[in-house]
Short mmCIF file of C-alpha atoms and ligand atoms in Angstrom, two decimals:
data_model
loop_
_atom_site.label_atom_id
_atom_site.label_comp_id
_atom_site.label_asym_id
_atom_site.label_seq_id
_atom_site.Cartn_x
_atom_site.Cartn_y
_atom_site.Cartn_z
CA MET R 1 87.96 -6.88 -80.06
CA GLU R 2 85.59 -5.60 -77.13
CA SER R 3 87.49 -4.11 -74.56
CA VAL R 4 87.25 -4.29 -71.17
CA ILE R 5 86.39 -1.46 -68.41
CA PHE R 6 88.52 -0.47 -65.42
CA ASN R 7 87.05 1.79 -63.62
CA ILE R 8 89.50 1.80 -59.40
CA LYS R 9 88.93 4.45 -57.06
CA ARG R 10 91.96 5.95 -56.41
CA PHE R 11 93.52 7.50 -53.93
CA ASP R 12 97.14 9.31 -53.40
CA GLY R 13 97.12 10.34 -49.52
CA GLU R 14 94.58 13.03 -49.77
CA ARG R 15 92.67 13.63 -52.36
CA THR R 16 90.24 10.32 -53.10
CA TRP R 17 88.70 10.00 -57.41
CA ASN R 18 87.97 7.13 -59.84
CA GLN R 19 90.28 6.54 -63.15
CA GLU R 20 88.98 4.19 -65.97
CA TYR R 21 91.51 1.77 -67.55
CA ARG R 22 90.29 0.28 -70.66
CA LEU R 23 92.05 -3.33 -71.31
CA PRO R 24 91.50 -5.42 -73.76
CA ARG R 25 89.07 -8.45 -73.03
CA GLU R 26 91.72 -11.26 -73.10
CA THR R 27 92.08 -14.81 -70.57
CA ASN R 28 94.17 -13.27 -67.73
CA THR R 29 93.78 -13.23 -63.57
CA LEU R 30 92.73 -9.80 -61.89
CA LEU R 31 95.80 -9.03 -61.18
CA GLY R 32 97.54 -9.41 -64.61
CA CYS R 33 95.03 -7.14 -65.26
CA LEU R 34 96.02 -4.67 -62.48
CA VAL R 35 99.68 -5.66 -64.00
CA ARG R 36 99.38 -4.61 -66.98
CA ILE R 37 98.12 -1.81 -66.16
CA ARG R 38 100.65 -0.65 -64.74
CA GLU R 39 102.76 -1.98 -67.18
CA GLU R 40 101.34 -0.58 -70.01
CA GLN R 41 99.55 2.61 -68.96
CA ASP R 42 100.16 4.13 -64.88
CA PRO R 43 102.66 3.22 -63.77
CA THR R 44 101.32 4.86 -60.79
CA LEU R 45 99.10 2.72 -60.05
CA ASN R 46 99.34 1.44 -56.49
CA PHE R 47 98.52 -2.66 -55.61
CA THR R 48 100.18 -5.03 -53.30
CA SER R 49 100.92 -9.00 -54.18
CA ALA R 50 103.60 -11.35 -54.12
CA CYS R 51 103.39 -14.97 -54.75
CA ARG R 52 100.54 -15.16 -57.53
CA HIS R 53 99.57 -18.46 -56.28
CA ALA R 54 96.71 -18.23 -53.44
CA ILE R 55 98.94 -18.18 -50.78
CA CYS R 56 100.66 -14.52 -49.17
CA GLY R 57 96.90 -13.07 -49.25
CA SER R 58 98.41 -10.12 -50.65
CA CYS R 59 95.93 -8.70 -53.65
CA ALA R 60 92.49 -9.04 -51.89
CA VAL R 61 90.71 -5.69 -53.43
CA GLN R 62 87.13 -5.06 -54.08
CA VAL R 63 85.24 -5.21 -57.47
CA ASN R 64 82.54 -4.36 -57.63
CA GLY R 65 81.83 -4.24 -54.09
CA ASN R 66 82.49 -7.79 -53.18
CA ALA R 67 86.02 -9.10 -52.15
CA TYR R 68 88.55 -11.13 -54.32
CA LEU R 69 91.98 -12.67 -53.71
CA ALA R 70 93.16 -10.97 -57.54
CA CYS R 71 95.58 -13.59 -58.41
CA GLU R 72 93.26 -16.19 -58.75
CA THR R 73 90.48 -14.88 -59.94
CA GLN R 74 89.75 -15.39 -63.45
CA LEU R 75 88.45 -12.13 -65.83
CA ASP R 76 86.35 -14.01 -67.29
CA ALA R 77 84.25 -15.06 -64.57
CA LEU R 78 84.05 -12.07 -63.41
CA LEU R 79 82.43 -10.51 -66.58
CA GLU R 80 80.17 -13.75 -66.45
CA THR R 81 79.57 -12.56 -62.45
CA PHE R 82 77.79 -10.19 -63.21
CA GLU R 83 76.66 -9.79 -66.68
CA THR R 84 79.14 -6.73 -67.90
CA THR R 85 82.36 -5.68 -69.75
CA THR R 86 83.39 -2.67 -66.46
CA LEU R 87 84.31 -3.60 -63.01
CA TYR R 88 84.23 -1.98 -60.36
CA LEU R 89 88.26 -1.43 -58.55
CA GLU R 90 88.37 -0.78 -54.80
CA PRO R 91 90.74 -1.05 -51.48
CA LEU R 92 89.20 -3.33 -48.92
CA ASN R 93 85.74 -2.01 -46.74
CA ASN R 94 86.69 -1.92 -43.04
CA LEU R 95 91.03 -1.47 -43.74
CA PRO R 96 93.08 2.48 -43.96
CA VAL R 97 93.29 2.94 -47.14
CA VAL R 98 97.32 3.74 -47.89
CA ARG R 99 96.88 4.18 -51.81
CA ASP R 100 94.41 3.17 -54.62
CA LEU R 101 94.00 -0.52 -53.97
CA VAL R 102 96.68 -1.25 -50.61
CA VAL R 103 95.89 -1.39 -47.32
CA ASP R 104 97.17 -1.72 -43.58
CA PHE R 105 97.01 -4.87 -42.78
CA ASP R 106 98.95 -3.49 -38.90
CA GLY R 107 95.97 -3.03 -37.00
CA LEU R 108 94.83 -6.51 -38.10
CA GLY R 109 98.24 -7.68 -36.58
CA GLU R 110 97.30 -6.21 -33.09
CA LYS R 111 94.44 -7.93 -32.88
CA VAL R 112 95.62 -11.91 -33.82
CA LYS R 113 98.12 -10.65 -30.28
CA LYS R 114 94.82 -10.53 -28.53
CA VAL R 115 93.71 -13.95 -28.80
CA SER R 116 97.04 -15.06 -28.96
CA GLY R 117 96.82 -16.42 -32.63
CA TRP R 118 100.22 -18.97 -31.33
CA LEU R 119 100.73 -21.98 -29.93
CA GLU R 120 101.37 -21.89 -26.89
CA GLU R 121 102.67 -25.41 -25.59
CA ARG R 122 101.67 -27.55 -22.81
CA ALA R 123 102.99 -28.18 -20.33
CA ASP R 124 102.44 -32.86 -20.20
CA ARG R 125 104.08 -32.21 -22.96
CA CYS R 126 106.71 -31.95 -25.60
CA ASP R 127 105.46 -33.84 -28.55
CA HIS R 128 103.93 -32.35 -31.35
CA MET R 129 101.80 -35.85 -32.47
CA GLN R 130 98.57 -34.84 -33.69
CA SER R 131 96.09 -38.10 -34.59
CA GLN R 132 94.19 -37.35 -38.22
CA GLU R 133 90.59 -36.30 -36.35
CA GLU R 134 92.59 -33.78 -34.01
CA PHE R 135 94.61 -32.06 -37.40
CA HIS R 136 91.24 -32.86 -39.31
CA LEU R 137 90.44 -29.89 -36.46
CA ILE R 138 92.71 -27.45 -37.77
CA SER R 139 93.05 -28.45 -41.17
CA LYS R 140 90.57 -25.66 -43.06
CA PRO R 141 91.37 -23.44 -40.13
CA ALA R 142 94.79 -22.85 -40.70
CA ASP R 143 94.39 -22.21 -44.13
CA CYS R 144 94.05 -18.52 -43.35
CA VAL R 145 96.09 -16.28 -45.82
CA LEU R 146 95.07 -13.15 -43.57
CA CYS R 147 94.36 -11.31 -47.43
CA GLY R 148 91.24 -9.55 -45.29
CA SER R 149 88.43 -10.69 -47.34
CA CYS R 150 85.67 -11.54 -44.61
CA VAL R 151 87.55 -8.36 -42.92
CA SER R 152 85.34 -6.37 -46.14
CA GLU R 153 82.80 -8.25 -46.39
CA CYS R 154 82.24 -8.16 -42.18
CA ARG R 155 78.46 -6.75 -41.93
CA GLU R 156 79.05 -5.68 -37.99
CA LEU R 157 82.58 -3.77 -38.72
CA ALA R 158 80.95 -1.99 -41.02
CA TYR R 159 79.44 -0.15 -37.32
CA ASP R 160 82.24 -1.06 -34.81
CA ASP R 161 83.73 1.07 -32.61
CA GLY R 162 86.78 0.02 -32.72
CA THR R 163 86.52 -3.06 -30.12
CA TYR R 164 85.16 -6.49 -32.47
CA LEU R 165 86.51 -8.57 -33.60
CA PRO R 166 87.51 -8.71 -37.52
CA PRO R 167 86.65 -12.60 -38.76
CA ALA R 168 89.38 -13.48 -39.62
CA VAL R 169 91.02 -13.12 -36.30
CA MET R 170 88.02 -14.93 -34.15
CA ASN R 171 89.36 -17.60 -36.89
CA LYS R 172 92.54 -17.57 -34.96
CA ALA R 173 91.32 -17.85 -31.61
CA TYR R 174 89.48 -21.12 -32.93
CA ARG R 175 91.82 -22.62 -34.59
CA PHE R 176 94.62 -22.63 -31.83
CA GLU R 177 91.51 -23.15 -29.26
CA ARG R 178 91.25 -26.05 -31.21
CA ASP R 179 93.84 -27.01 -31.71
CA SER R 180 95.06 -30.51 -29.05
CA ARG R 181 99.18 -29.41 -29.15
CA ASP R 182 97.91 -26.48 -27.46
CA GLY R 183 98.51 -25.29 -23.69
CA SER R 184 95.61 -22.37 -23.12
CA ARG R 185 92.34 -24.56 -24.23
CA GLY R 186 89.47 -21.68 -22.92
CA ALA R 187 92.32 -18.10 -22.85
CA ARG R 188 91.07 -17.49 -26.72
CA VAL R 189 87.17 -18.12 -26.03
CA LEU R 190 87.68 -15.81 -22.75
CA ALA R 191 89.65 -13.20 -25.26
CA ALA R 192 86.76 -13.37 -28.44
CA LEU R 193 84.53 -12.63 -25.15
CA GLN R 194 85.95 -9.30 -24.10
CA ASN R 195 85.82 -8.59 -27.18
CA ASN R 196 81.83 -9.00 -28.24
CA LEU R 197 82.53 -11.66 -29.53
CA TRP R 198 78.28 -11.45 -29.13
CA LYS R 199 78.34 -8.87 -31.42
CA CYS R 200 78.21 -11.26 -35.27
CA ILE R 201 74.82 -10.92 -36.06
CA HIS R 202 75.29 -14.46 -39.11
CA CYS R 203 74.79 -12.36 -41.88
CA GLN R 204 77.10 -15.47 -43.45
CA GLN R 205 79.05 -13.11 -44.93
CA CYS R 206 83.01 -14.03 -44.33
CA THR R 207 81.99 -17.82 -44.93
CA THR R 208 80.81 -17.23 -47.96
CA LYS R 209 83.02 -15.13 -50.14
CA CYS R 210 85.94 -16.00 -47.89
CA PRO R 211 88.77 -17.42 -50.98
CA LYS R 212 89.39 -20.65 -48.84
CA HIS R 213 86.43 -21.36 -47.51
CA ILE R 214 86.97 -21.47 -43.89
CA PRO R 215 83.69 -21.45 -42.78
CA ILE R 216 83.79 -18.74 -39.44
CA ALA R 217 80.87 -17.62 -38.64
CA GLU R 218 80.46 -21.61 -37.64
CA GLU R 219 83.59 -20.72 -35.57
CA ILE R 220 81.93 -17.70 -33.77
CA SER R 221 78.95 -19.74 -32.96
CA TYR R 222 81.50 -22.07 -31.77
CA LEU R 223 83.40 -19.58 -29.40
CA ARG R 224 79.84 -19.45 -28.20
CA ARG R 225 79.16 -22.43 -27.38
CA GLU R 226 82.57 -22.40 -25.03
CA ALA R 227 81.24 -19.89 -24.25
CA LEU R 228 78.10 -20.93 -22.27
CA ARG R 229 80.05 -24.56 -21.50
CA MET R 230 82.76 -22.69 -19.49
CA GLY R 231 80.22 -20.64 -17.29
CA GLU R 232 79.41 -17.23 -19.74
CA LYS R 233 75.32 -16.47 -18.47
CA ASP R 234 75.15 -12.71 -17.71
CA SER R 235 76.19 -11.03 -20.40
CA SER R 236 73.33 -10.20 -22.58
CA GLY R 237 74.35 -12.28 -26.11
CA ALA R 238 74.40 -15.79 -23.61
CA ARG R 239 70.14 -14.12 -22.06
CA HIS R 240 69.52 -13.23 -25.57
CA ALA R 241 70.78 -17.49 -26.77
CA TYR R 242 69.38 -19.07 -23.43
CA SER R 243 65.81 -17.00 -24.30
CA PHE R 244 65.99 -18.14 -28.20
CA TYR R 245 65.90 -21.42 -27.07
CA ASP R 246 64.36 -21.97 -24.54
CA ASP R 247 60.75 -20.52 -26.18
CA VAL R 248 61.55 -22.55 -29.40
CA LYS R 249 61.96 -25.85 -27.19
CA LYS R 250 58.38 -24.26 -25.32
CA THR R 251 56.35 -23.59 -27.89
CA GLY R 252 58.20 -23.47 -31.07
CA LEU R 253 57.61 -19.66 -31.48
CA LEU R 254 59.28 -17.19 -30.72
CA ASN R 255 58.01 -14.59 -27.74
CA GLU R 256 59.51 -11.17 -29.05
CA THR R 257 58.43 -9.39 -26.18
CA MET R 258 60.43 -11.82 -23.70
CA LEU R 259 63.26 -12.22 -26.21
CA ALA R 260 63.52 -8.55 -25.53
CA LEU R 261 62.70 -8.54 -22.08
CA ARG R 262 65.30 -11.47 -20.48
CA THR R 263 67.98 -10.15 -22.99
CA GLU R 264 68.31 -6.77 -22.18
CA GLY R 265 66.02 -6.81 -19.39
CA MET R 266 63.39 -4.32 -17.52
CA VAL R 267 64.80 -1.28 -17.81
CA LYS R 268 66.71 -0.69 -20.68
CA THR R 269 64.90 -2.50 -23.05
CA ALA R 270 61.48 0.12 -21.55
CA ALA R 271 64.72 2.64 -22.52
CA ASN R 272 65.67 1.52 -26.01
CA ARG R 273 62.58 -0.77 -26.98
CA THR R 274 59.20 1.56 -25.90
CA PRO R 275 59.17 4.15 -29.21
CA PHE R 276 59.56 1.06 -31.19
CA ALA R 277 57.45 -1.98 -29.41
CA ILE R 278 54.62 0.56 -29.67
CA ARG R 279 55.37 2.08 -33.40
CA MET R 280 54.80 -2.04 -33.75
CA VAL R 281 51.55 -2.99 -31.33
CA ALA R 282 50.02 0.49 -33.08
CA ALA R 283 50.47 -1.07 -36.31
CA GLY R 284 48.93 -4.81 -35.33
CA LYS R 285 52.54 -6.79 -35.68
CA MET R 286 53.14 -6.91 -32.03
CA ASN R 287 50.84 -7.75 -28.65
CA PRO R 288 52.81 -7.10 -25.70
CA LEU R 289 50.41 -9.69 -24.35
CA HIS R 290 50.20 -12.17 -25.86
CA MET R 291 52.13 -15.85 -24.69
CA PRO R 292 51.82 -18.20 -27.14
CA LYS R 293 51.08 -21.67 -26.60
CA PRO R 294 52.50 -24.39 -27.82
CA VAL R 295 52.32 -25.21 -32.29
CA ALA R 296 51.29 -28.34 -33.55
CA GLY R 297 54.10 -31.00 -33.79
CA ILE R 298 55.77 -29.48 -30.64
CA GLU R 299 56.92 -32.93 -29.52
CA SER R 300 57.97 -32.88 -33.19
CA VAL R 301 61.01 -29.44 -32.07
CA ARG R 302 61.57 -31.43 -28.73
CA LYS R 303 62.77 -34.55 -30.11
CA LEU R 304 65.13 -32.78 -33.11
CA TYR R 305 66.32 -31.21 -29.20
CA GLU R 306 66.69 -34.35 -27.80
CA PHE R 307 68.01 -35.65 -30.74
CA SER R 308 70.81 -33.08 -30.57
CA ARG R 309 71.43 -33.29 -27.24
CA ARG R 310 72.78 -36.89 -27.60
CA ASN R 311 74.18 -36.45 -31.04
CA ASP R 312 76.89 -33.33 -30.22
CA LYS R 313 79.02 -33.69 -26.91
CA GLU R 314 78.65 -29.26 -27.89
CA ALA R 315 74.97 -28.52 -27.57
CA ARG R 316 75.28 -30.74 -24.16
CA HIS R 317 75.98 -28.38 -22.09
CA VAL R 318 73.08 -26.58 -23.26
S1 FES W 1 99.17 -12.45 -55.48
FE1 FES W 1 99.46 -14.10 -53.12
S2 FES W 1 97.68 -13.96 -53.07
FE2 FES W 1 97.73 -12.95 -54.95
#
């Protein structure tokens, strides 16, 4: 019978090493395989799980560098996806490791507090009634089980100094910001702004890897648009967004020289970008004197802007 190798990253509090286990290939979930390894081969192997039904969010691990909820992931699906019978299992990224595949979620809980990730009652209403439309605004983000998959996949967090809010926390901010029953409209947008909202690099990994298919990157974009609507315009993130918007509307192209100058200002751009700019000019990839002219069909681009403004209530403020 074909066997599957589970190469698992171990950690005992001091030492890290990789350990291999073999199981026969069978119809099972990834969590089922881990349980079998612990029961039949190694009782010292640590991992967490509770509900076994993709509800509690405690069983997420990395397989071959990608986050999965172990209880809902079929072994066969993994072997087909990676076209291999060797799986490398590691704890989630961007969270402190406690033992083996177990990570510490306490820090995440603390960050949820920064955006008041709970319902603040409205002073003008004491009922909790919602229309179907209002409920649909929050039904998807409310599916989050705080499993940490998006945290593990976030490319910004991999280099962050600890000040950026993880995608799961941004989802909480969005979920309560959009809740018609909530009484502190705008407070979570400000909280996200104060915690580097503009740092998201739109890699979309949080959205792609979320086991509940929550469009977290879109939610972050919504928080940014709300921030602009509320008057945010002086941060480098807001200046970058406005510059991008204006350039494309004017010519259909980005003016990369002006984009950097408008985003960071003359002094900062000169201090941070001069060596890079010199290399770009020397390689013929940039001409700082070139001012893009409107592309052929620029009228169609502008019509798209108008169409978007007319049809998207949220875009009208830009
Ligand atoms: S065990 Fe609860 S989500 Fe997997």
